[in-house]
Short mmCIF file of C-alpha atoms in Angstrom, two decimals:
data_model
loop_
_atom_site.label_atom_id
_atom_site.label_comp_id
_atom_site.label_asym_id
_atom_site.label_seq_id
_atom_site.Cartn_x
_atom_site.Cartn_y
_atom_site.Cartn_z
CA MET A 72 1.83 -0.39 -4.72
CA ASN A 73 -0.62 -3.47 -4.89
CA ASP A 74 0.00 -3.81 -1.22
CA ILE A 75 -2.87 -4.03 0.57
CA ILE A 76 -1.10 -5.31 3.79
CA GLU A 77 0.35 -2.13 5.78
CA SER A 78 -0.73 -3.51 8.68
CA GLY A 79 -0.84 -1.72 11.70
CA ASN A 80 -1.21 1.50 10.21
CA SER A 81 -4.15 2.43 11.18
CA ALA A 82 -4.44 5.86 8.82
CA ARG A 83 -6.01 3.29 6.19
CA GLY A 84 -8.97 4.22 4.09
CA PHE A 85 -10.60 2.18 1.70
CA ILE A 86 -12.74 2.89 -1.07
CA ALA A 87 -15.21 0.38 -3.09
CA ALA A 88 -17.07 0.70 -5.93
CA SER A 89 -19.44 -1.19 -7.40
CA TYR A 90 -22.55 -1.21 -10.00
CA GLY A 91 -26.16 0.38 -7.68
CA SER A 92 -29.21 -0.91 -8.61
CA SER A 93 -29.32 0.18 -12.03
CA PRO A 94 -26.41 0.12 -15.17
CA ASP A 95 -26.23 4.02 -14.87
CA THR A 96 -25.56 3.89 -10.52
CA ALA A 97 -22.48 3.42 -9.40
CA CYS A 98 -22.13 2.53 -5.66
CA LEU A 99 -18.85 3.75 -3.54
CA GLY A 100 -18.15 2.79 -0.20
CA ILE A 101 -15.57 4.41 1.95
CA LEU A 102 -14.20 2.39 5.23
CA ASN A 103 -11.65 5.27 7.31
CA GLU A 104 -9.97 3.58 9.99
CA CYS A 105 -9.09 7.11 11.15
CA THR A 106 -11.96 8.81 11.68
CA LYS A 107 -14.19 5.12 12.35
CA LYS A 108 -16.65 5.40 10.05
CA ILE A 109 -18.11 4.09 6.75
CA THR A 110 -19.47 5.98 4.09
CA CYS A 111 -21.86 4.81 1.34
CA ARG A 112 -23.30 6.50 -1.66
CA ALA A 113 -24.99 6.01 -4.75
CA PHE A 114 -24.34 8.37 -7.73
CA ASN A 115 -26.13 8.00 -11.15
CA VAL A 116 -23.67 9.19 -13.85
CA SER A 117 -25.48 8.66 -16.87
CA ARG A 118 -25.38 12.30 -17.58
CA LEU A 119 -21.29 11.67 -17.80
CA SER A 120 -19.71 9.91 -21.09
CA PHE A 121 -17.05 7.96 -20.59
CA THR A 122 -15.08 10.00 -22.87
CA ASP A 123 -15.04 12.97 -20.96
CA ILE A 124 -14.24 10.93 -18.34
CA GLU A 125 -11.11 9.82 -19.64
CA ARG A 126 -10.22 13.62 -20.58
CA ILE A 127 -10.14 14.39 -16.84
CA VAL A 128 -6.83 14.35 -15.31
CA GLY A 129 -6.92 15.95 -11.75
CA GLY A 130 -9.04 18.43 -12.40
CA THR A 131 -12.67 18.96 -14.27
CA ASP A 132 -15.19 21.79 -13.37
CA ASP A 133 -18.20 19.18 -13.82
CA LYS A 134 -20.71 19.47 -11.08
CA LEU A 135 -21.09 15.45 -10.50
CA ALA A 136 -17.81 14.85 -10.87
CA LEU A 137 -16.74 17.78 -8.37
CA GLU A 138 -19.48 15.90 -6.46
CA ILE A 139 -17.74 12.53 -6.39
CA LYS A 140 -14.57 14.67 -6.17
CA GLU A 141 -15.49 16.45 -2.23
CA PHE A 142 -17.48 13.13 -0.90
CA LEU A 143 -14.22 11.17 -1.49
CA ALA A 144 -12.05 14.08 -0.13
CA GLU A 145 -14.22 14.27 3.18
CA ASP A 146 -14.53 10.88 3.64
CA LEU A 147 -10.83 9.69 3.39
CA LYS A 148 -10.19 12.80 5.87
CA GLY A 149 -6.78 11.63 7.51
CA CYS A 150 -6.13 8.92 5.32
CA THR A 151 -2.50 8.34 4.15
CA PHE A 152 -2.83 5.11 2.44
CA ILE A 153 -5.76 4.34 0.30
CA GLN A 154 -6.35 1.25 -1.55
CA SER A 155 -9.86 0.79 -3.63
CA ILE A 156 -11.17 -2.07 -4.55
CA ALA A 157 -13.66 -2.67 -7.79
CA VAL A 158 -16.50 -4.87 -7.16
CA ALA A 159 -17.61 -6.45 -10.64
CA PRO A 160 -19.54 -9.12 -12.24
CA SER A 161 -16.83 -9.24 -15.23
CA VAL A 162 -13.25 -7.39 -15.54
CA PHE A 163 -15.56 -6.12 -19.55
CA LEU A 164 -17.19 -3.32 -18.10
CA ASP A 165 -19.60 -1.63 -20.91
CA THR A 166 -18.22 1.84 -21.38
CA GLU A 167 -21.96 3.20 -21.34
CA THR A 168 -22.34 1.75 -17.87
CA SER A 169 -21.48 3.53 -14.40
CA LEU A 170 -18.97 1.50 -12.37
CA PRO A 171 -16.01 2.13 -15.48
CA LYS A 172 -16.54 5.85 -15.44
CA VAL A 173 -16.41 5.78 -11.34
CA ILE A 174 -12.94 4.10 -11.93
CA ILE A 175 -11.32 6.14 -14.84
CA LEU A 176 -12.63 9.13 -12.04
CA LEU A 177 -11.37 7.72 -8.99
CA ALA A 178 -7.71 6.92 -11.16
CA SER A 179 -7.84 10.85 -12.30
CA PHE A 180 -8.23 11.97 -8.83
CA GLY A 181 -5.16 10.08 -8.00
CA TYR A 182 -6.90 7.62 -5.38
CA CYS A 183 -5.70 4.77 -7.55
CA SER A 184 -4.01 3.05 -10.27
CA VAL A 185 -5.46 1.49 -12.99
CA GLN A 186 -4.49 0.08 -16.45
CA ALA A 187 -7.82 -0.05 -18.72
CA SER A 188 -8.10 -0.63 -22.53
CA ARG A 189 -11.26 0.26 -24.23
CA LEU A 190 -11.63 -2.62 -27.28
CA LYS A 191 -14.69 -3.95 -29.11
CA HIS A 192 -16.40 -7.16 -26.84
CA GLU A 193 -19.05 -8.93 -28.01
CA ASP A 194 -20.05 -5.98 -30.14
CA ALA A 195 -20.33 -3.67 -27.51
CA ASP A 196 -17.71 -0.93 -26.33
CA LYS A 197 -16.22 -2.31 -23.59
CA VAL A 198 -12.97 -1.73 -21.05
CA PHE A 199 -11.35 -4.40 -20.25
CA LEU A 200 -9.77 -3.75 -16.24
CA ASP A 201 -6.18 -5.41 -15.98
CA VAL A 202 -6.13 -7.06 -12.43
CA GLU A 203 -2.64 -7.60 -12.25
CA PRO A 204 -0.42 -4.76 -11.45
CA ALA A 205 1.78 -3.53 -14.04
CA ILE A 206 5.77 -3.73 -13.75
CA LEU A 207 7.58 -0.20 -13.04
CA LYS A 208 10.88 0.33 -13.56
CA ARG A 209 13.61 1.65 -11.14
CA ASP A 210 13.09 5.42 -11.57
CA THR A 211 9.21 5.36 -11.96
CA PRO A 212 7.93 8.26 -9.61
CA LYS A 213 5.77 6.22 -6.72
CA ILE A 214 2.08 6.02 -8.01
CA PRO A 215 -0.89 5.33 -5.88
CA GLU A 216 -1.83 1.80 -4.98
CA TRP A 217 -3.25 -0.62 -7.70
CA LEU A 218 -7.05 -0.86 -8.14
CA ALA A 219 -7.79 -4.09 -6.68
CA PHE A 220 -10.77 -6.36 -7.91
CA SER A 221 -13.62 -8.65 -6.66
CA TYR A 222 -16.55 -10.75 -8.35
CA ALA A 223 -19.35 -8.93 -7.50
CA ASP A 224 -21.02 -12.43 -6.53
CA THR A 225 -17.51 -13.61 -4.23
CA ILE A 226 -18.17 -10.15 -2.17
CA ALA A 227 -21.96 -10.93 -1.57
CA ALA A 228 -21.77 -14.64 -0.89
CA TYR A 229 -19.12 -13.48 2.04
CA GLY A 230 -21.75 -10.65 3.60
CA GLU A 231 -24.40 -13.44 3.32
CA PHE A 232 -22.07 -15.47 5.31
CA ARG A 233 -20.40 -12.65 7.33
CA PHE A 234 -23.74 -11.40 8.03
CA GLY A 235 -26.66 -13.57 7.49
CA LYS A 236 -27.81 -11.17 4.43
CA ARG A 237 -26.74 -10.92 1.06
CA PRO A 238 -25.47 -7.46 0.17
CA THR A 239 -26.76 -5.36 -3.02
CA GLY A 240 -26.12 -1.83 -3.73
CA PRO A 241 -24.22 0.12 -1.24
CA ALA A 242 -24.00 -2.00 1.32
CA LEU A 243 -22.65 -4.50 -0.75
CA ALA A 244 -19.63 -1.62 -1.48
CA ALA A 245 -19.43 -1.57 2.13
CA VAL A 246 -18.56 -5.02 2.24
CA ALA A 247 -16.38 -5.04 -0.22
CA ALA A 248 -14.40 -1.91 1.49
CA LEU A 249 -14.44 -4.18 4.38
CA CYS A 250 -13.11 -7.35 3.06
CA VAL A 251 -10.11 -5.67 1.43
CA ARG A 252 -9.11 -4.31 4.61
CA SER A 253 -8.30 -7.36 5.32
CA PRO A 254 -5.91 -8.61 3.27
CA GLY A 255 -5.83 -12.61 3.68
CA LEU A 256 -9.51 -12.27 3.36
CA TYR A 257 -9.28 -10.50 0.10
CA TYR A 258 -6.42 -13.03 -1.16
CA PHE A 259 -8.72 -15.61 -0.20
CA LEU A 260 -12.00 -14.61 -1.73
CA THR A 261 -10.60 -13.48 -4.96
CA SER A 262 -8.23 -16.38 -5.26
CA GLY A 263 -8.66 -18.75 -8.05
CA GLY A 264 -7.61 -21.61 -6.73
CA GLU A 265 -9.14 -24.67 -4.47
CA PRO A 266 -9.30 -24.60 -1.46
CA GLN A 267 -9.07 -28.02 1.48
CA SER A 268 -12.06 -30.21 0.91
CA SER A 269 -14.24 -31.37 3.63
CA GLN A 270 -11.92 -34.47 3.93
CA ASP A 271 -9.32 -32.58 4.40
CA VAL A 272 -10.74 -30.75 7.71
CA VAL A 273 -11.40 -33.76 8.89
CA GLU A 274 -7.61 -34.82 8.60
CA VAL A 275 -7.02 -31.92 10.50
CA PHE A 276 -8.81 -33.29 13.53
CA ARG A 277 -7.43 -37.00 13.02
CA SER A 278 -3.56 -35.74 13.34
CA PRO A 279 -3.42 -35.52 16.77
CA ASP A 280 -4.55 -39.36 17.66
CA ARG A 281 -1.76 -39.49 14.86
CA LEU A 282 0.82 -37.78 16.50
CA LYS A 283 -0.05 -39.84 19.77
CA ALA A 284 0.35 -43.37 18.21
CA ILE A 285 3.97 -42.21 16.72
CA GLY A 286 4.71 -41.09 20.42
CA LEU A 287 4.80 -37.47 19.43
CA PRO A 288 2.78 -34.71 21.79
CA ALA A 289 -0.81 -34.39 20.35
CA ASP A 290 -1.31 -31.11 21.93
CA ILE A 291 0.21 -29.28 19.35
CA ALA A 292 -0.97 -27.16 17.50
CA GLN A 293 -1.91 -29.17 14.07
CA ILE A 294 -1.38 -26.86 10.41
CA HIS A 295 -3.06 -28.29 7.27
CA SER A 296 -1.88 -26.34 3.92
CA VAL A 297 -3.13 -26.18 0.62
CA VAL A 298 -1.52 -24.44 -2.06
CA SER A 299 -3.21 -23.30 -5.43
CA GLY A 300 -3.09 -21.02 -7.95
CA THR A 301 -1.39 -18.00 -6.85
CA GLU A 302 -2.27 -18.50 -3.00
CA ALA A 303 -1.70 -21.23 -0.25
CA TYR A 304 -4.43 -21.59 2.17
CA SER A 305 -3.76 -22.88 5.56
CA LEU A 306 -5.73 -24.58 8.64
CA GLU A 307 -4.86 -24.52 12.01
CA THR A 308 -6.30 -25.70 15.56
CA THR A 309 -6.43 -23.57 17.99
CA SER A 310 -7.20 -23.22 21.51
CA LEU A 311 -10.82 -23.14 21.01
CA THR A 312 -11.29 -25.43 18.49
CA LYS A 313 -13.87 -27.75 19.14
CA PHE A 314 -13.00 -31.42 18.51
CA ASN A 315 -16.62 -32.74 18.90
CA ASP A 316 -18.96 -33.60 16.32
CA VAL A 317 -16.41 -33.88 13.79
CA HIS A 318 -18.32 -36.86 12.12
CA ARG A 319 -20.66 -33.13 10.97
CA VAL A 320 -17.93 -31.34 9.26
CA PRO A 321 -18.24 -33.00 6.00
CA LEU A 322 -22.41 -33.14 6.30
CA VAL A 323 -21.93 -28.94 7.30
CA TYR A 324 -19.30 -28.40 4.78
CA SER A 325 -21.80 -29.57 2.00
CA LEU A 326 -24.80 -28.08 3.18
CA ALA A 327 -23.09 -24.27 2.81
CA SER A 328 -21.59 -25.35 -0.23
CA LYS A 329 -25.28 -26.06 -1.45
CA LYS A 330 -26.54 -23.08 -0.25
CA PHE A 331 -23.98 -21.12 -1.62
CA SER A 332 -24.53 -23.00 -5.88
CA TRP A 333 -25.33 -20.34 -7.26
CA LEU A 334 -21.10 -19.28 -7.18
CA GLU A 335 -18.56 -20.90 -8.88
CA PRO A 336 -17.88 -24.22 -6.98
CA ARG A 337 -14.57 -23.16 -6.11
CA HIS A 338 -15.96 -20.46 -4.56
CA ALA A 339 -18.85 -21.75 -2.99
CA ARG A 340 -16.59 -24.19 -1.18
CA LYS A 341 -14.69 -21.46 -0.23
CA ILE A 342 -17.62 -19.84 1.54
CA ALA A 343 -17.90 -23.81 3.17
CA LEU A 344 -14.61 -23.64 4.58
CA LEU A 345 -15.26 -20.81 6.29
CA THR A 346 -18.42 -22.01 7.47
CA VAL A 347 -16.76 -24.87 9.02
CA CYS A 348 -13.77 -22.95 10.48
CA ARG A 349 -16.39 -21.09 12.36
CA ASP A 350 -18.09 -23.86 13.83
CA TRP A 351 -15.33 -25.97 14.45
CA SER A 352 -13.27 -22.40 15.59
CA ILE A 353 -10.50 -23.42 13.46
CA GLN A 354 -7.97 -20.73 12.25
CA LEU A 355 -7.54 -20.12 8.18
CA THR A 356 -4.74 -18.34 7.02
CA CYS A 357 -4.25 -17.60 3.47
CA THR A 358 -0.51 -16.55 1.91
CA SER A 359 -0.70 -15.21 -1.28
CA MET A 360 2.14 -14.89 -4.21
CA ARG A 361 0.01 -11.37 -5.05
CA SER A 362 1.01 -9.86 -1.88
CA GLU A 363 4.38 -7.61 -2.18
CA ARG A 364 5.10 -8.96 1.01
CA PHE A 365 5.37 -12.58 -0.17
CA ALA A 366 7.26 -11.24 -3.27
CA ILE A 367 9.90 -9.43 -0.96
CA SER A 368 10.20 -12.46 0.60
CA LEU A 369 10.96 -14.62 -1.82
CA LEU A 370 12.98 -12.15 -4.12
CA ASP A 371 15.13 -10.84 -1.74
CA GLY A 372 16.68 -13.85 -0.45
CA ILE A 373 16.48 -15.10 -4.09
CA GLY A 374 20.70 -15.27 -4.46
CA ASP A 375 21.17 -17.21 -1.32
CA ASP A 376 21.82 -21.02 -1.92
CA LYS A 377 19.77 -22.85 -0.34
CA PRO A 378 20.77 -26.18 1.88
CA ASP A 379 19.38 -29.63 0.49
CA GLU A 380 18.00 -27.66 -2.68
CA GLY A 381 16.90 -30.28 -5.58
CA GLU A 382 18.49 -29.86 -8.84
CA GLU A 383 14.92 -28.27 -10.56
CA ASP A 384 14.59 -25.73 -7.09
CA LYS A 385 18.15 -24.47 -7.87
CA GLN A 386 17.27 -23.63 -12.02
CA LEU A 387 14.25 -22.36 -10.29
CA ARG A 388 15.42 -19.88 -8.27
CA MET A 389 18.13 -18.95 -10.87
CA ILE A 390 15.53 -18.50 -13.46
CA ILE A 391 13.68 -16.07 -11.37
CA LYS A 392 17.14 -14.62 -10.17
CA SER A 393 18.53 -13.46 -13.44
CA ASN A 394 15.26 -12.16 -14.77
CA TYR A 395 14.69 -10.03 -11.34
CA GLU A 396 18.08 -8.95 -11.86
CA ALA A 397 17.64 -8.04 -15.67
CA ALA A 398 14.26 -6.43 -15.08
CA GLU A 399 15.84 -3.42 -12.76
CA ILE A 400 12.51 -2.65 -11.52
CA ALA A 401 10.88 -0.29 -8.75
CA GLN A 402 11.42 -1.14 -5.30
CA THR A 403 7.18 -1.49 -4.43
CA CYS A 404 6.69 -3.67 -7.06
CA LYS A 405 8.04 -6.83 -6.57
CA SER A 406 4.60 -8.55 -6.64
CA ALA A 407 4.12 -7.85 -10.01
CA PHE A 408 7.25 -8.82 -11.23
CA LEU A 409 6.88 -12.21 -9.15
CA LEU A 410 3.42 -12.40 -10.99
CA ALA A 411 4.43 -11.54 -14.25
CA ILE A 412 7.20 -14.28 -13.78
CA HIS A 413 4.88 -16.83 -12.39
CA ARG A 414 2.41 -16.28 -15.21
CA TRP A 415 5.65 -16.88 -18.18
CA LEU A 416 6.92 -20.08 -16.02
CA HIS A 417 3.28 -21.41 -16.04
CA GLU A 418 3.19 -21.54 -19.83
CA GLN A 419 6.32 -23.16 -19.95
CA LYS A 420 4.69 -26.01 -18.50
CA PHE A 421 7.70 -28.51 -19.62
CA LEU A 422 10.11 -26.53 -17.37
CA PHE A 423 9.02 -27.37 -13.70
CA ASN A 424 6.64 -29.95 -12.00
CA GLU A 425 4.56 -28.49 -9.18
CA LEU A 426 5.54 -24.64 -9.52
CA GLU A 427 3.37 -23.22 -7.38
CA LEU A 428 4.61 -25.93 -4.40
CA ARG A 429 8.22 -24.48 -5.52
CA LEU A 430 7.83 -20.96 -5.16
CA PHE A 431 6.11 -20.99 -2.16
CA THR A 432 8.64 -23.29 -0.45
CA LEU A 433 11.48 -20.62 -1.54
CA ALA A 434 9.48 -17.93 0.12
CA GLY A 435 7.78 -20.02 2.98
CA ILE A 436 4.20 -21.60 2.66
CA LYS A 437 3.06 -20.46 6.65
CA ASN A 438 5.11 -17.65 8.16
CA LYS A 439 4.92 -14.29 8.56
CA ASN A 440 3.74 -13.89 5.00
CA SER A 441 0.33 -15.73 6.20
CA ASP A 442 -2.60 -13.42 6.44
CA MET A 443 -5.51 -13.87 9.05
CA VAL A 444 -8.76 -15.03 6.82
CA TYR A 445 -10.59 -16.31 9.63
CA ASN A 446 -9.38 -15.94 13.50
CA PRO A 447 -11.29 -17.94 16.58
CA LEU A 448 -9.89 -16.36 19.11
CA SER A 449 -11.26 -12.68 17.53
CA MET A 450 -14.60 -13.70 17.35
CA HIS A 451 -16.18 -10.32 18.02
CA ALA A 452 -17.35 -7.70 15.21
CA ASP A 453 -15.03 -4.78 15.33
CA TRP A 454 -16.09 -1.24 14.58
CA ALA A 455 -15.93 -1.79 10.63
CA GLU A 456 -18.07 -5.12 11.28
CA SER A 457 -20.73 -3.65 13.60
CA ILE A 458 -21.37 -1.27 11.01
CA THR A 459 -21.47 -2.80 7.76
CA MET A 460 -23.98 -5.02 10.04
CA SER A 461 -26.61 -1.86 10.69
CA LEU A 462 -25.89 -0.63 7.33
CA LEU A 463 -27.00 -3.83 6.11
CA SER A 464 -29.90 -4.38 8.27
CA GLU A 465 -30.63 -1.13 7.00
CA ASP A 466 -31.13 -2.49 3.30
CA MET B 34 -27.60 -49.95 20.01
CA SER B 35 -29.85 -49.58 17.08
CA SER B 36 -28.87 -46.74 14.74
CA ALA B 37 -32.02 -45.06 15.56
CA ASP B 38 -31.35 -44.93 18.76
CA ASP B 39 -27.66 -43.63 18.35
CA PRO B 40 -27.61 -40.13 19.71
CA ARG B 41 -25.20 -38.94 17.20
CA TRP B 42 -27.63 -38.44 14.17
CA THR B 43 -31.01 -36.94 14.31
CA ASN B 44 -33.94 -36.38 12.09
CA GLU B 45 -32.36 -33.32 11.48
CA ASP B 46 -29.46 -34.76 10.14
CA ILE B 47 -31.63 -36.95 8.00
CA ARG B 48 -33.11 -33.92 6.29
CA ASP B 49 -30.49 -32.22 6.08
CA TYR B 50 -28.62 -35.71 3.92
CA LEU B 51 -32.14 -35.56 1.90
CA SER B 52 -31.80 -31.80 1.41
CA LEU B 53 -28.04 -32.53 -0.60
CA ASP B 54 -27.99 -34.70 -4.21
CA GLU B 55 -26.82 -37.84 -4.44
CA GLN B 56 -23.20 -36.63 -5.45
CA ASP B 57 -23.09 -34.92 -2.36
CA LEU B 58 -23.70 -37.49 -0.54
CA TYR B 59 -21.25 -39.93 -1.83
CA GLU B 60 -18.65 -36.75 -0.72
CA LEU B 61 -19.53 -37.17 2.67
CA ILE B 62 -18.53 -40.72 2.89
CA PRO B 63 -14.65 -41.12 2.99
CA GLY B 64 -14.32 -39.00 5.90
CA PHE B 65 -15.90 -41.82 8.24
CA LEU B 66 -13.79 -44.65 6.41
CA PRO B 67 -11.10 -45.75 8.29
CA GLU B 68 -8.91 -46.66 4.69
CA TYR B 69 -9.15 -42.84 3.75
CA GLU B 70 -7.35 -41.73 7.21
CA GLY B 71 -4.19 -39.22 6.22
CA THR B 72 -5.54 -39.03 2.73
CA ASN B 73 -6.29 -35.58 1.49
CA PHE B 74 -8.51 -35.11 -1.81
CA MET B 75 -9.42 -32.29 -4.45
CA THR B 76 -13.56 -32.29 -3.82
CA GLU B 77 -14.00 -34.35 -7.01
CA GLY B 78 -11.49 -37.22 -6.02
CA GLN B 79 -13.36 -37.06 -2.43
CA ARG B 80 -16.79 -37.86 -3.93
CA ALA B 81 -15.34 -40.65 -6.68
CA ALA B 82 -13.83 -42.47 -3.59
CA GLY B 83 -16.98 -42.00 -1.72
CA LYS B 84 -18.70 -43.48 -4.64
CA LYS B 85 -16.78 -46.69 -4.89
CA ALA B 86 -16.52 -47.40 -1.50
CA PHE B 87 -20.59 -47.03 -1.45
CA GLU B 88 -20.48 -49.60 -4.66
CA GLN B 89 -18.18 -52.17 -2.87
CA ARG B 90 -21.23 -52.41 -0.45
CA VAL B 91 -24.13 -52.02 -2.89
CA ASN B 92 -24.46 -55.59 -2.75
CA ALA B 93 -24.24 -56.73 1.08
CA ILE B 94 -26.42 -54.18 1.65
CA LYS B 95 -29.05 -55.67 -1.44
CA LYS B 96 -29.01 -58.83 0.15
CA THR B 97 -29.79 -57.68 3.11
CA LEU B 98 -32.44 -55.01 2.67
CA CYS B 99 -33.72 -56.26 -0.82
CA HIS B 100 -33.48 -60.03 -0.53
CA ASP B 101 -33.66 -61.01 3.44
CA TRP B 102 -35.60 -58.20 5.01
CA GLN B 103 -37.83 -58.49 1.62
CA LEU B 104 -38.02 -54.50 0.97
CA CYS B 105 -40.32 -54.63 -2.19
CA SER B 106 -42.98 -56.51 -0.38
CA ARG B 107 -43.44 -53.74 2.52
CA LEU B 108 -43.74 -50.89 0.05
CA LYS B 109 -47.25 -50.53 1.27
CA ASP B 110 -46.47 -49.59 4.91
CA PRO B 111 -47.30 -46.20 5.02
CA ASN B 112 -44.05 -45.36 6.85
CA PHE B 113 -42.84 -45.42 3.50
CA ASP B 114 -44.55 -42.11 2.30
CA ASP B 115 -42.27 -39.89 4.76
CA THR B 116 -38.63 -39.63 3.12
CA VAL B 117 -37.42 -39.20 6.38
CA LYS B 118 -39.46 -42.20 8.78
CA LEU B 119 -38.39 -44.65 5.38
CA VAL B 120 -34.25 -43.30 5.86
CA VAL B 121 -34.47 -44.33 9.51
CA MET B 122 -36.02 -47.81 8.69
CA VAL B 123 -34.09 -48.45 6.10
CA GLY B 124 -30.84 -47.31 7.91
CA ASP B 125 -32.07 -49.59 10.62
CA VAL B 126 -32.44 -52.48 8.81
CA ILE B 127 -29.02 -52.34 6.61
CA ALA B 128 -26.43 -51.17 10.13
CA ALA B 129 -25.14 -54.08 10.31
CA CYS B 130 -23.84 -54.41 6.25
CA SER B 131 -22.86 -50.66 5.50
CA GLY B 132 -18.92 -51.26 6.55
CA GLY B 133 -18.43 -48.33 8.12
CA ILE B 134 -20.69 -46.03 6.07
CA PRO B 135 -22.89 -44.45 8.77
CA PRO B 136 -26.26 -46.21 8.16
CA PHE B 137 -28.55 -43.47 7.85
CA LEU B 138 -26.22 -41.72 5.49
CA ALA B 139 -26.50 -45.39 3.21
CA ALA B 140 -30.46 -45.35 3.08
CA SER B 141 -30.38 -40.94 2.46
CA ILE B 142 -28.32 -42.18 -0.78
CA ILE B 143 -30.53 -45.31 -1.42
CA ALA B 144 -33.67 -42.74 -1.09
CA LYS B 145 -31.72 -40.56 -3.93
CA ILE B 146 -31.46 -43.40 -5.87
CA GLY B 147 -35.32 -44.82 -5.35
CA ILE B 148 -36.00 -47.42 -3.45
CA ARG B 149 -37.55 -48.97 -6.13
CA ASN B 150 -34.73 -48.66 -8.56
CA PHE B 151 -32.13 -49.79 -5.70
CA CYS B 152 -34.05 -53.34 -4.88
CA ASN B 153 -35.67 -53.47 -8.70
CA CYS B 154 -39.00 -53.79 -7.34
CA GLU B 155 -42.04 -54.05 -10.06
CA ARG B 156 -43.75 -50.72 -10.09
CA PRO B 157 -47.23 -50.60 -9.56
CA SER B 158 -49.91 -50.67 -12.18
CA SER B 159 -51.58 -47.62 -12.54
#
């Protein structure tokens, strides 16, 4: 559950749901790795009421709901792993609008799991999407993958960065499907953390000289990691990294931040970091506490004594271990448990200094748990990016 | 070599500098200064460090630009009407006293502050 990873699995399908040109219209984008196709379609769902949709569990005779069901079944043919993502301006969605209706339809048809609470918010009837997966007990039957979530602006900004044009409508859904297909990119874009500053990037370029000065080989790959929120971002030089015009790095970074200043500043800085990575061919990876792989890596070794472990680290490990054993959670839901305990520990601020750094150190910051965000060694657009590019140019 | 002849800096760079806000320009400074080598920053800290570094050099820059070069008396020069030319000219004048901050970057900050403000020039009577 919530394991967007599944790398190497070619039978993957991705569904992205977003608002269309009006609040009554929802767009669905489907990326099918079996057929190597991306399809997008807008549906006007104003005729369906949210309450009626809530009553659908698996079966319906409503013509529009059936049309959506058929579209999904047809375009996801052959996919055995399906991950869905909702792209919205907020996690509070008006029940009279299209997106919450489509999300509930997706869940009813068994394509995703989602926890949605209906509530009054600012005098309107709203649905609150819980973006963190629920913790399930060991004997819970397997459920579909948890719905991923991203703010629409972030996906639109990535689309503009990658394809040179800000996507809207069905093209936005296609870009979202592309993003959720790449776990590192998804975690990076949806992270609440603060990425490397331009000075941090400059430091990556300066480190070979520093290594040389202390007699170490200067040609080894330089890695610079930042832990922020539930993610760690790592920059790494590669054989393609350009070491010229480094004095322009802060300028290019600032210009990109300004270009995307319509985003929240930290998200604008993420796109700025991507820009610098692209222009200087630096590899960017992301390790996320939200990934199942990270949680497995941390929790499976939680009982093992660590050499040279400090008292505070040991205490942290023991708290997580005892809670983990008591929780008796399902095998596939370790990330949900880790996120819950992280949130609880975060609220007990007095307990641990640098909590996130300690957790990342327990699991490993830059290792097998890292996922690629930008890889200069694979510069050519893959089939899905090429299709998305054509969709955007037709838009 | 005059800073204007430095092949690393082009008019395009200057136009790029001028497209940024004063605060954004401070953020660019630490990357050029040896005292910040090995230092990692959050963006806000980087900006504050850059502003501090600029302020530490302001007196020397003011002496060279406002006092020795008598900038206020030159404001009628038509080159001052073009901001890029102004930055090139000011950058050349302050090249020796900008203390590691690229002169065109320092000059762009001065242009953002307002050249009259920076040198306390009298306002022309309307």
